[in-house]
Tab-separated table of C-alpha atoms in Angstrom:
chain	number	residue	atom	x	y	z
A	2	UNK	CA	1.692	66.490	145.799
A	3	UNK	CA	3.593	63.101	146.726
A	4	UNK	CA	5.721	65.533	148.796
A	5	UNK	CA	3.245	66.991	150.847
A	6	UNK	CA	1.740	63.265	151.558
A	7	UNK	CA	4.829	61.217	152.140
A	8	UNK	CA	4.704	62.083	155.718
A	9	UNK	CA	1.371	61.309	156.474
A	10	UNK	CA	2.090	57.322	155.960
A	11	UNK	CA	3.363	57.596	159.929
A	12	UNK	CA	-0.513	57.287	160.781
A	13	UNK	CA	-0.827	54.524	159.469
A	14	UNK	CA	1.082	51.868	161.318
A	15	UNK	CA	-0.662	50.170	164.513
A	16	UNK	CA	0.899	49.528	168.054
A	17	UNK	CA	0.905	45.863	168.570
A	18	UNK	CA	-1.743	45.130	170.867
A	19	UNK	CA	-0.507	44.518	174.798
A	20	UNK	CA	-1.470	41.414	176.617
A	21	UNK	CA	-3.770	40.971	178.867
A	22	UNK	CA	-2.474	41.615	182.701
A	23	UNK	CA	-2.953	38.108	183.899
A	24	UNK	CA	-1.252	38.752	187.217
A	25	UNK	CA	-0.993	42.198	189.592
A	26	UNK	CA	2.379	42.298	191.026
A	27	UNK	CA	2.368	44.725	193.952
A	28	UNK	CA	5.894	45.654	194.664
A	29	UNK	CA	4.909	45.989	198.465
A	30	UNK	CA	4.435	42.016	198.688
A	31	UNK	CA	8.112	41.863	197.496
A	32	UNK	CA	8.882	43.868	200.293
A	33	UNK	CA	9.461	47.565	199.145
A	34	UNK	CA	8.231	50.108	202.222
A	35	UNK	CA	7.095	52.893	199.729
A	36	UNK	CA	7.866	55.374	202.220
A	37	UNK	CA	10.905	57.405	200.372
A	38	UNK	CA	13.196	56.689	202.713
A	39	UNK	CA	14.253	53.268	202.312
A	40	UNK	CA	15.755	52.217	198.892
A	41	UNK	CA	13.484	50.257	197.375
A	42	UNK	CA	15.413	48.968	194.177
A	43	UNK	CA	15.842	45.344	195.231
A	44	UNK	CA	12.024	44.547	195.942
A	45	UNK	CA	11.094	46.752	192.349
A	46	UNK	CA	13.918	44.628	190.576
A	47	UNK	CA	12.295	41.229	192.429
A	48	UNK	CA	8.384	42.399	190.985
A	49	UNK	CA	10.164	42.810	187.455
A	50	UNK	CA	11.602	39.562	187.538
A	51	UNK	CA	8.428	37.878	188.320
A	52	UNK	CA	6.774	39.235	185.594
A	53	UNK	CA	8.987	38.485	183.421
A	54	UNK	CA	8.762	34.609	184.036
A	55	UNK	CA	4.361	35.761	183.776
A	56	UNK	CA	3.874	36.999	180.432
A	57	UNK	CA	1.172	39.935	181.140
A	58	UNK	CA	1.475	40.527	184.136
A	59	UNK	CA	1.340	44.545	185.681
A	60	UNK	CA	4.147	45.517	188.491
A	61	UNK	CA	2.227	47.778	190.498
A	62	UNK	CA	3.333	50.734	192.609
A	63	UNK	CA	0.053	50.974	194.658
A	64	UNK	CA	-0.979	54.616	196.293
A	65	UNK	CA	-0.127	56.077	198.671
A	66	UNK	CA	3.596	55.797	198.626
A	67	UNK	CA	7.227	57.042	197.589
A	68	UNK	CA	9.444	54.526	196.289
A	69	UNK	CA	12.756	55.426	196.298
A	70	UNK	CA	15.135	53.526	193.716
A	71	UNK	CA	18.364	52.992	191.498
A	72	UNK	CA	18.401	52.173	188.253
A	73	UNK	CA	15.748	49.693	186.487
A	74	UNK	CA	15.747	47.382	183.780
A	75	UNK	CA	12.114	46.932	182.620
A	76	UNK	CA	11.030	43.447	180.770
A	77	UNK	CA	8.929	42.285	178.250
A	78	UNK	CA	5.068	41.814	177.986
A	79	UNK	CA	4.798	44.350	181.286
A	80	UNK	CA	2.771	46.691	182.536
A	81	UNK	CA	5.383	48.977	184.649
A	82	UNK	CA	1.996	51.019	186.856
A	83	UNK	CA	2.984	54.054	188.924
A	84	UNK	CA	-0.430	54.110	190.365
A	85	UNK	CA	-2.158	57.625	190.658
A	86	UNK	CA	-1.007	59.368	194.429
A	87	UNK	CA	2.142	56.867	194.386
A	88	UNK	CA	5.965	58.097	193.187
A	89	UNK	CA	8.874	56.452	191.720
A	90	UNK	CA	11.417	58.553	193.104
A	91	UNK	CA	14.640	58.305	191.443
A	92	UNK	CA	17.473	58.050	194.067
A	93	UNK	CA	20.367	61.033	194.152
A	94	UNK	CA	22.929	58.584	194.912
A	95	UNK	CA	25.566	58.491	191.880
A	96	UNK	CA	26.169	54.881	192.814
A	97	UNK	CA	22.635	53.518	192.266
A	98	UNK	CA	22.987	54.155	188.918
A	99	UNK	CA	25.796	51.511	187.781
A	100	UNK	CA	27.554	51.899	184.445
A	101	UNK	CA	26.322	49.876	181.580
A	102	UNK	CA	26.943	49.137	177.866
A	103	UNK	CA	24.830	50.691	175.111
A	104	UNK	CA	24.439	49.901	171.881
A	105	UNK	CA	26.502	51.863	169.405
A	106	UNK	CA	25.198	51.650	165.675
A	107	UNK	CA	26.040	54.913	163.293
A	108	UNK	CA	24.607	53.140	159.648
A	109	UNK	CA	21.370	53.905	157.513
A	110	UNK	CA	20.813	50.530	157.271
A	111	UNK	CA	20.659	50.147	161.362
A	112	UNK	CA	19.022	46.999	162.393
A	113	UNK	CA	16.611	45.737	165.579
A	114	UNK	CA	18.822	44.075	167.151
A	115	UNK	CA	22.194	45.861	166.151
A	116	UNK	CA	24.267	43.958	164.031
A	117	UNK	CA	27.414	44.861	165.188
A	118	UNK	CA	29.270	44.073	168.653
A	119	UNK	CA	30.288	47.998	168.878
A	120	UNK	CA	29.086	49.172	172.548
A	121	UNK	CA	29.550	52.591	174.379
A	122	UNK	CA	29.319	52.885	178.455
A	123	UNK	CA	27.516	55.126	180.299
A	124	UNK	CA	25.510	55.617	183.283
A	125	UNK	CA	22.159	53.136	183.163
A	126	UNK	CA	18.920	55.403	183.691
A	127	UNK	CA	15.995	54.890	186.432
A	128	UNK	CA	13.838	53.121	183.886
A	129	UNK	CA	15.882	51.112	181.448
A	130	UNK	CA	14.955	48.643	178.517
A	131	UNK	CA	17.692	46.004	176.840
A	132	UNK	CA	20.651	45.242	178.571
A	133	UNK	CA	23.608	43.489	177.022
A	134	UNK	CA	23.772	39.715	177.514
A	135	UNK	CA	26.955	38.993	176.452
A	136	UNK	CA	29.832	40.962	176.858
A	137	UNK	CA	32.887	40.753	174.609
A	138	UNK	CA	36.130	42.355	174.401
A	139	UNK	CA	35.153	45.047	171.491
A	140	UNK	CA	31.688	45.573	173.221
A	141	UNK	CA	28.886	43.250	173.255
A	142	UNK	CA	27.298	40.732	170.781
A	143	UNK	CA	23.937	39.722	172.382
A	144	UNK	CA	21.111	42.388	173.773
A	145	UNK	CA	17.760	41.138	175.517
A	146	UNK	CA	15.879	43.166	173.064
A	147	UNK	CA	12.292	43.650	174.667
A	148	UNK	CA	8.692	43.479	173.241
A	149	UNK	CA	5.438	45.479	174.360
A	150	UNK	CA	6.465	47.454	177.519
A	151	UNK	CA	3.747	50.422	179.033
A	152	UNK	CA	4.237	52.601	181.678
A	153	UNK	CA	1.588	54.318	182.797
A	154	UNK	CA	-0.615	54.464	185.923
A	155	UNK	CA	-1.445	58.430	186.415
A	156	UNK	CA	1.632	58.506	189.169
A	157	UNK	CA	4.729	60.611	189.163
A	158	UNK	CA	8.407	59.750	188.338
A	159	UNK	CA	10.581	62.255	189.365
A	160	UNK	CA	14.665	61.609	188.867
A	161	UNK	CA	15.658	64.282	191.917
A	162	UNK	CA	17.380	66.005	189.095
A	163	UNK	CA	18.983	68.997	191.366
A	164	UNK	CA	21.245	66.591	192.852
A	165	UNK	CA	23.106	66.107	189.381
A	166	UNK	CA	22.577	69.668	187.440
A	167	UNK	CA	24.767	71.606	189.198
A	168	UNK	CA	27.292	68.561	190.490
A	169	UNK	CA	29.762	70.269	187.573
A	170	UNK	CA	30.385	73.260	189.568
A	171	UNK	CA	31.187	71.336	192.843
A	172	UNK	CA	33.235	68.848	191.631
A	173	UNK	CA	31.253	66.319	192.244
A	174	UNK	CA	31.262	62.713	190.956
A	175	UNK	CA	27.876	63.069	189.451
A	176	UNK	CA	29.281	65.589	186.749
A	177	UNK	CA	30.465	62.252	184.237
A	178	UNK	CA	27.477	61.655	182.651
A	179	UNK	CA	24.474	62.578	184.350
A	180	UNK	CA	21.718	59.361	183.423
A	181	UNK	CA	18.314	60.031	181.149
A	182	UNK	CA	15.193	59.312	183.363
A	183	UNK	CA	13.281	56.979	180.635
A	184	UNK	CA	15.325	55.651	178.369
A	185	UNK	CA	14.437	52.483	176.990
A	186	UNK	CA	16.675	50.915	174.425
A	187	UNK	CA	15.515	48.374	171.660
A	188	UNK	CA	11.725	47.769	172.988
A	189	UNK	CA	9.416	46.784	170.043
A	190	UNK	CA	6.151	48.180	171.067
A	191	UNK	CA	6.777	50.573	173.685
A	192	UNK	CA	3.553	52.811	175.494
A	193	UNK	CA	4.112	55.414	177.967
A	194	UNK	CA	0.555	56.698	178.973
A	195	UNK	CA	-0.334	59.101	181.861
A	196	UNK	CA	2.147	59.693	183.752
A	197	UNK	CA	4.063	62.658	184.994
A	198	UNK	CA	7.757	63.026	184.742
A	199	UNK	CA	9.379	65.588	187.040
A	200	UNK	CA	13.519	66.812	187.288
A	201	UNK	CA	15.299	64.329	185.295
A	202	UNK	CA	18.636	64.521	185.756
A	203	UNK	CA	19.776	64.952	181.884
A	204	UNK	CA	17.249	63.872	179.174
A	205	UNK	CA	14.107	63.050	180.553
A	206	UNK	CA	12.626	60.503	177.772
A	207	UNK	CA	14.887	59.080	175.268
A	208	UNK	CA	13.529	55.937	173.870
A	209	UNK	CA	16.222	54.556	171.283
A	210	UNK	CA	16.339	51.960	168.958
A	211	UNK	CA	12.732	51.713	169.440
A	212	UNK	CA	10.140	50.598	167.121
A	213	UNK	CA	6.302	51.153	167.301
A	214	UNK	CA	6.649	53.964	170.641
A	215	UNK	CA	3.502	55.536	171.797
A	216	UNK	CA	3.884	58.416	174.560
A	217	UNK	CA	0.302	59.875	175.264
A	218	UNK	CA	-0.914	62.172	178.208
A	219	UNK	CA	1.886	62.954	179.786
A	220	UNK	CA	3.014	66.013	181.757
A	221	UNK	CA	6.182	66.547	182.280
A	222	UNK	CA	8.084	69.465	184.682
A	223	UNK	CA	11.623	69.050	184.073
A	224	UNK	CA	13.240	72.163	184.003
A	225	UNK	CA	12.957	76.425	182.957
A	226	UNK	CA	10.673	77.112	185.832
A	227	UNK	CA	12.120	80.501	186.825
A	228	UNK	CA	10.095	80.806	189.096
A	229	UNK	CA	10.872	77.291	190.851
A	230	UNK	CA	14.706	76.500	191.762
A	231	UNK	CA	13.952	73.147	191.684
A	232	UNK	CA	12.844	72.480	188.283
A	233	UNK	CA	15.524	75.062	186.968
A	234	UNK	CA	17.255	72.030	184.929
A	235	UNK	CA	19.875	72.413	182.057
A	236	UNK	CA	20.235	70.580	179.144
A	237	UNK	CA	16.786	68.540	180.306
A	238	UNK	CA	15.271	67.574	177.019
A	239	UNK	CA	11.839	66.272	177.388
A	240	UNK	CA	10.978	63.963	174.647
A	241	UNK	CA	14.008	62.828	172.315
A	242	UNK	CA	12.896	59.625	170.065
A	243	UNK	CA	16.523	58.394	169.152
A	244	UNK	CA	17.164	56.339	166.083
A	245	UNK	CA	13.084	54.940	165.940
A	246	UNK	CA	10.846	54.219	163.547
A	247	UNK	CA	6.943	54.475	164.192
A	248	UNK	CA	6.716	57.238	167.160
A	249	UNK	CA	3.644	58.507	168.104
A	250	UNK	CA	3.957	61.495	170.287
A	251	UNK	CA	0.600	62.750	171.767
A	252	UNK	CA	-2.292	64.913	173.964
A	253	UNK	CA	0.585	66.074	176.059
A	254	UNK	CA	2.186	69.336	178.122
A	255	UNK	CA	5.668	69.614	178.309
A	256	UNK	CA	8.121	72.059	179.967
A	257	UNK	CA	11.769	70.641	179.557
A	258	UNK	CA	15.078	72.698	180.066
A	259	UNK	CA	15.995	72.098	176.671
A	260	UNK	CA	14.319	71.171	173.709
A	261	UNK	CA	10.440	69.685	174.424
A	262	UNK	CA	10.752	67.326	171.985
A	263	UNK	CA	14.317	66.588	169.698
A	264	UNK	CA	14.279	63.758	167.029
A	265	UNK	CA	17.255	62.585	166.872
A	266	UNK	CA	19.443	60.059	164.632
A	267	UNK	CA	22.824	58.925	166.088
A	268	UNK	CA	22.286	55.342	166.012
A	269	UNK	CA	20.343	54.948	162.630
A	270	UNK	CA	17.634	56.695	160.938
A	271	UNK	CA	14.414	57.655	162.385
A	272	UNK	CA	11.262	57.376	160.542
A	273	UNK	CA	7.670	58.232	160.685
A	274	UNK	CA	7.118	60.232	163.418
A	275	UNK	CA	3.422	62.099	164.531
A	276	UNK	CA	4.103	64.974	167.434
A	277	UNK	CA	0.094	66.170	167.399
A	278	UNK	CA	-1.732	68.127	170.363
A	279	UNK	CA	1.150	68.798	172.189
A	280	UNK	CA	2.163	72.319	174.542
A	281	UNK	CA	5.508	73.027	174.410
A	282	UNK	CA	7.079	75.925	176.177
A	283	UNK	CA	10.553	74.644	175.063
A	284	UNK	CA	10.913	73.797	170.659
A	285	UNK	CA	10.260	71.100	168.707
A	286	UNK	CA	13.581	70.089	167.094
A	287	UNK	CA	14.938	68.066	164.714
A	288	UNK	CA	18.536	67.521	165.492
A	289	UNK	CA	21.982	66.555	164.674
A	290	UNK	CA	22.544	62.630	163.760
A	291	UNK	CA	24.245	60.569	161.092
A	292	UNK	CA	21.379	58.003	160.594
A	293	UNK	CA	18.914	60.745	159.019
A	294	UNK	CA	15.087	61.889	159.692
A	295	UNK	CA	12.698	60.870	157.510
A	296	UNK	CA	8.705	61.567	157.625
A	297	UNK	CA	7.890	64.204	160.301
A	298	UNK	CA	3.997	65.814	160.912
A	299	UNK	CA	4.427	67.941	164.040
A	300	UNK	CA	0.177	68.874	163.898
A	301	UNK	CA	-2.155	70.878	166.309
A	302	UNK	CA	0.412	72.106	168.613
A	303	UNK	CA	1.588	74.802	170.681
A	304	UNK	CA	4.942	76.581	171.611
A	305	UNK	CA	5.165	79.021	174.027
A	306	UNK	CA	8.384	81.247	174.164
A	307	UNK	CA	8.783	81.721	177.836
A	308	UNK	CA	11.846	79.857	178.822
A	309	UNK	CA	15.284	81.338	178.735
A	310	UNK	CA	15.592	85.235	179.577
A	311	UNK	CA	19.256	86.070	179.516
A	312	UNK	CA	19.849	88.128	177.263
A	313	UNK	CA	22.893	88.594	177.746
A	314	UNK	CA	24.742	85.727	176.411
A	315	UNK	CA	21.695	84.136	174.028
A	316	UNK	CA	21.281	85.564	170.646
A	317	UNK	CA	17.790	87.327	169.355
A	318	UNK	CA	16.637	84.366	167.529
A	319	UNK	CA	17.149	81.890	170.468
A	320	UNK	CA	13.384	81.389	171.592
A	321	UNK	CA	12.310	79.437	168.240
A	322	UNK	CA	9.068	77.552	167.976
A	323	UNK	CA	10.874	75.070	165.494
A	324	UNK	CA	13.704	74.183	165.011
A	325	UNK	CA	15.976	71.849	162.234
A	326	UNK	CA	19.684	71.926	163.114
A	327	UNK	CA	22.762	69.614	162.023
A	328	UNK	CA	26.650	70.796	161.469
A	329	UNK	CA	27.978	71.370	158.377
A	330	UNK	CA	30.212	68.185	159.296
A	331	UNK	CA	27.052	65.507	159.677
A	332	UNK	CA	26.063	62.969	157.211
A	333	UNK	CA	22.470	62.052	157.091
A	334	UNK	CA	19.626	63.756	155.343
A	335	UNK	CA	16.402	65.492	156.957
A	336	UNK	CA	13.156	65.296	154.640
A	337	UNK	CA	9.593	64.870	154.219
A	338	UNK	CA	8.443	67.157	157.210
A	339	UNK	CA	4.976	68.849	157.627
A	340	UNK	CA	4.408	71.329	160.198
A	341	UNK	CA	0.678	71.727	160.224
A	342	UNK	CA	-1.790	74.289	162.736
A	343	UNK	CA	1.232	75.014	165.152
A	344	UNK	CA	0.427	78.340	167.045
A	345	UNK	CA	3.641	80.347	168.247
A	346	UNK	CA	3.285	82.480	170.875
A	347	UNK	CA	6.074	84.960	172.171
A	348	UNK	CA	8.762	83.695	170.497
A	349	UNK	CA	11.555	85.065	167.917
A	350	UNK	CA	11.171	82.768	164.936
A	351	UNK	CA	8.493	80.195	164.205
A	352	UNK	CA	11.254	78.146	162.619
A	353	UNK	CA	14.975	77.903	162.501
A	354	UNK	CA	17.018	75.904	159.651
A	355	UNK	CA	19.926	75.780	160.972
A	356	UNK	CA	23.058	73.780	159.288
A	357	UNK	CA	26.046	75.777	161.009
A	358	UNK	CA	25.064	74.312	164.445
A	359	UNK	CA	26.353	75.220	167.164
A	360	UNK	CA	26.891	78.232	165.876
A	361	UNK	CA	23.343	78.669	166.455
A	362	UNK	CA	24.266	79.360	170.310
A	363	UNK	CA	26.427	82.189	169.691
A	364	UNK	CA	24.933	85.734	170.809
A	365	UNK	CA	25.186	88.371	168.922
A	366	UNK	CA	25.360	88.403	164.796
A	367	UNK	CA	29.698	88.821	164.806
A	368	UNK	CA	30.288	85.944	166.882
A	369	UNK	CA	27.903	83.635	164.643
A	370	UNK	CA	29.721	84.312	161.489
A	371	UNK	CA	33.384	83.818	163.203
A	372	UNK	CA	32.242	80.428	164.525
A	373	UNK	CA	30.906	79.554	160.825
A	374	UNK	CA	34.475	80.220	159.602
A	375	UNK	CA	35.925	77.745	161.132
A	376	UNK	CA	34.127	75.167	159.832
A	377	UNK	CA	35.931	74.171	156.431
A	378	UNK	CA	34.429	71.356	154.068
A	379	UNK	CA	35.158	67.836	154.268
A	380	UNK	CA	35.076	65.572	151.435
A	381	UNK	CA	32.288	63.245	150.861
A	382	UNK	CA	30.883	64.855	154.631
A	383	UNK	CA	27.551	66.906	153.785
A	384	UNK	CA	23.703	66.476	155.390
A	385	UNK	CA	20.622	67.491	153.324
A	386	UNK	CA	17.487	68.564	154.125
A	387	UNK	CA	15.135	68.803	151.682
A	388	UNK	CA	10.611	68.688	151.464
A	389	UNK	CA	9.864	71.001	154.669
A	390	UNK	CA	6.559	72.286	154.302
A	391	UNK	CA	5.069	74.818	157.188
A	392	UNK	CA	1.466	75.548	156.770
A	393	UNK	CA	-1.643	77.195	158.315
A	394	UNK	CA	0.316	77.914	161.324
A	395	UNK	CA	0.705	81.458	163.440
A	396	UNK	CA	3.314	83.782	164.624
A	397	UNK	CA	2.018	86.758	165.143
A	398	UNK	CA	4.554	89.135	166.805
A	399	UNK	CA	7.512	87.164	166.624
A	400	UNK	CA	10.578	89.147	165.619
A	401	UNK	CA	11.126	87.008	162.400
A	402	UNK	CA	9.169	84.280	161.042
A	403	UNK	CA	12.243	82.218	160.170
A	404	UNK	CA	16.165	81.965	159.438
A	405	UNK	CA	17.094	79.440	157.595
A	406	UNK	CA	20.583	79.206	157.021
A	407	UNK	CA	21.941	76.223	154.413
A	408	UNK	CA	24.830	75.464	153.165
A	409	UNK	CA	26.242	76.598	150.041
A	410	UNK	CA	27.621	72.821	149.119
A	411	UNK	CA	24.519	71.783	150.218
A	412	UNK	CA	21.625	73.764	149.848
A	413	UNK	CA	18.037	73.232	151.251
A	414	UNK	CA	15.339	71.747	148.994
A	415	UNK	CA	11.748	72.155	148.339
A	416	UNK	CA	11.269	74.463	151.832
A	417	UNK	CA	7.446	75.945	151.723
A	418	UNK	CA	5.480	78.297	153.461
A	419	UNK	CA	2.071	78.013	153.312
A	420	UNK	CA	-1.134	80.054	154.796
A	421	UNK	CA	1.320	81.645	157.188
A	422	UNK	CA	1.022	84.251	159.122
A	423	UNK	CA	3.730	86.120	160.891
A	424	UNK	CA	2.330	89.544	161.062
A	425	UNK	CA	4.624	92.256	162.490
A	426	UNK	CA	7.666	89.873	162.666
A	427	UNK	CA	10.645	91.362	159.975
A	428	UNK	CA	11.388	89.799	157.090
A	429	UNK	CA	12.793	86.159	156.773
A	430	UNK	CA	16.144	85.194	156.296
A	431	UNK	CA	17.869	82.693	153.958
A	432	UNK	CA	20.880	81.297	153.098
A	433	UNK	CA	21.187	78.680	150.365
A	434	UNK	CA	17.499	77.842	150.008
A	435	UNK	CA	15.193	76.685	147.365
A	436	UNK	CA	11.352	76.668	148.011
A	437	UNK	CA	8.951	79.735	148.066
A	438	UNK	CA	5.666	81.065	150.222
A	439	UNK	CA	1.953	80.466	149.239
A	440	UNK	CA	-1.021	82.359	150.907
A	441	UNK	CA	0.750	83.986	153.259
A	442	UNK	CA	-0.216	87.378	152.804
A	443	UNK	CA	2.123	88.821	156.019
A	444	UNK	CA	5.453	87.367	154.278
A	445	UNK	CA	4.249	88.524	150.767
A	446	UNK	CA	7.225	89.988	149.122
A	447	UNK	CA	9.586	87.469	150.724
A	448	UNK	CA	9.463	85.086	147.694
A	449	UNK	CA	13.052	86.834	146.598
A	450	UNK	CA	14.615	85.383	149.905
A	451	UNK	CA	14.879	82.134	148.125
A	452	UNK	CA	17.256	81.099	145.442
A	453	UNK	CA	15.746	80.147	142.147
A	454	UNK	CA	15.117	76.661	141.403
């Protein structure tokens, strides 16, 4: 039983409590026009800076209006308010969005603030947290990490994504590194409430190094609307918690062009993390990453299967509802996850265990099981995932109700189905697996699918 309740300890921690606004900082008295037209970076980045010497204080894009801007660095103890009929509208010049240092930390024992001067550079997204303060010659040794930052207002932030998806095929400049939309880095207490996030030009939230992050009642548009050129984004991940611990992921409806939400670990572990009433039409994924997952209730939610219909090039068991994937090649272990009351609907597999990744990605059943041969061991170089419990959840007319492919060197732990129902859907399959099904009377007679413990 310890198992099954290890996870639930991510309820239990508490946001630290944001000041009170003692000042409204209305970007238009700084001199931003708000009419889309005019870049209005310098007047935003003038409103931040006075609330950062005002503890408190709210900077305020008031309604109506269109704000164009660049790249933002957001500060501490601020409310950052897109207010409700007003848009930060990210600007689809490659130049606005300058090149900056991030922090680079690959250990289990990462630390707030990193402890070592190792720095990678990329492109600096439209809303920003820490920036380095001192640069060195390996990277940097200082970072302004920040402390209780919200966004939130009921507005819109849309990153003009189309003007970097497709800059690949044209040559453009805007093909080395397209920038994340949200991505705060090293904020201790970090809200984003009501707010919706449209056409991010790569990832469209990606808070990392983050402690204490609550993202509630959001809607975000951000790609895989056939219907809708404009949102037809690729590789446009909607919520990707990166290397946090305490995340909080809420009441919201999501439609990315990639994965709705992806926990991932490159920078250090992430830990305790609640994704609960959530709509997804994209999966909820635990991904690759060094630093390891730990403590994982994905509760009350919803995955529809209606993005991605080529056929042609996408394997059967592409549209999953949840998905765990690493290499064989990855460090870093995956455990203590509950998937509780999450509802399925028209997809191939309610979940996906998947340690030969990217082999995942290959169509058709002959070109998976080439790519997995050419992935030979490496000393010492293994993940683990282990304690993955799925229960009282629905697939009803999926094709299978999971694949779960582990490693013989390494094989999954402890995996449980429980008061699952996948009627119609084929039998599971498993590779290197230990764990078994409970009252699940549509996958009874799968229990030989697992190996014996």
């Amino acid at each position: 039983m310890a198992r099954k309740l290890a996870v639930f300890s991510v309820l239990s921690f508490a946001l630290t409590a944001q000041s009170t606004p003692t000042r409204v900082l209305d970007v238009r008295s700084f001199g931003a026009r708000g009419d889309g037209i005019h870049n209005d970076t310098g007047a935003i980045t003038d409103a931040l800076a006075a609330a950062a010497s005002s503890p408190g204080s709210t900077v305020l894009l008031s309604a109506p209006g269109t704000y164009l801007s660049g790249s933002l660095y957001l500060v501490s103890h601020t409310t950052f308010r897109v207010a409700r009929g007003a848009t930060l509208l990210g600007s689809a010049l490659y130049t606005d969005y300058p090149f900056a240092l991030f922090p680079t930390v690959v250990h289990p024992s990462a630390t707030l603030p990193p402890s070592t001067t190792t720095a990678s550079r990329g492109r600096q997204s439209l809303l920003a947290g820490a920036r380095c303060t001192h640069e060195t010659a390996t990277g940097c040794d200082a970072w302004g990490v920040l402390t209780n930052v919200t966004i939130d207002g009921g507005g819109v932030i849309d990153g003009q994504g189309e003007a970097w998806w497709w800059a690949d095929d044209a040559g453009s400049p805007a093909a080395h590194l397209r920038p994340d939309m949200v991505q705060p880095y090293l904020v201790n207490g970090l809200t984003i409430r009501d707010v919706t996030l449209r056409r991010s030009p790569a990832w469209t939230v990606h808070p990392t190094l983050c402690t204490d992050v609550l993202i509630t009642g959001i809607t975000l548009e951000s790609g895989q609307f056939d219907q809708a050129p404009q949102y037809a984004g690729h590789n446009v991940d909607g919520v990707d918690p990166d290397s946090c611990t305490n995340v909080v992921i809420e009441n919201s409806l999501i439609h990315a062009g990639d994965d709705c939400i992806a926990i991932y670990s490159n920078h250090g572990p992430t830990s305790y993390v609640t994704i609960r009433n959530v709509t997804c039409h994209t999966p909820i994924s635990i991904t690759h990453g060094g630093g390891g997952t730990h403590g994982v209730l994905v509760d009350n939610c919803t995955v529809h299967g209606d993005w991605g219909g080529d056929t042609t090039y996408k394997p059967q068991w592409w549209k999953t509802a949840l998905r765990i994937k690493t290499d064989r090649n990855t460090n870093g272990t995956v455990e203590n996850v509950v998937y509780r009351n999450v509802r399925a609907i028209g997809v191939d597999l309610l979940i996906d265990i998947q340690s030969w990744y990217p082999c995942q990605n290959q169509s058709g059943m002959a070109n998976y099981m080439q790519c997995r041969s050419f992935y030979n061991v490496k000393p010492g170089v293994r993940p683990h995932i282990r304690n993955i419990t799925v229960r009282d959840s629905n697939a009803d007319g999926a094709w299978r109700s999971a694949w779960l492919n582990c490693l013989p060197e390494s094989p999954c732990e402890d995996v449980h189905f429980i008061n699952v129902s996948a009627a119609h859907a084929l039998p599971m399959m498993c590779e290197n697996v230990h764990g078994g099904v409970e009252g699940s009377p549509t996958l009874d007679g799968q229990h030989g699918c697992f190996l014996a413990n």
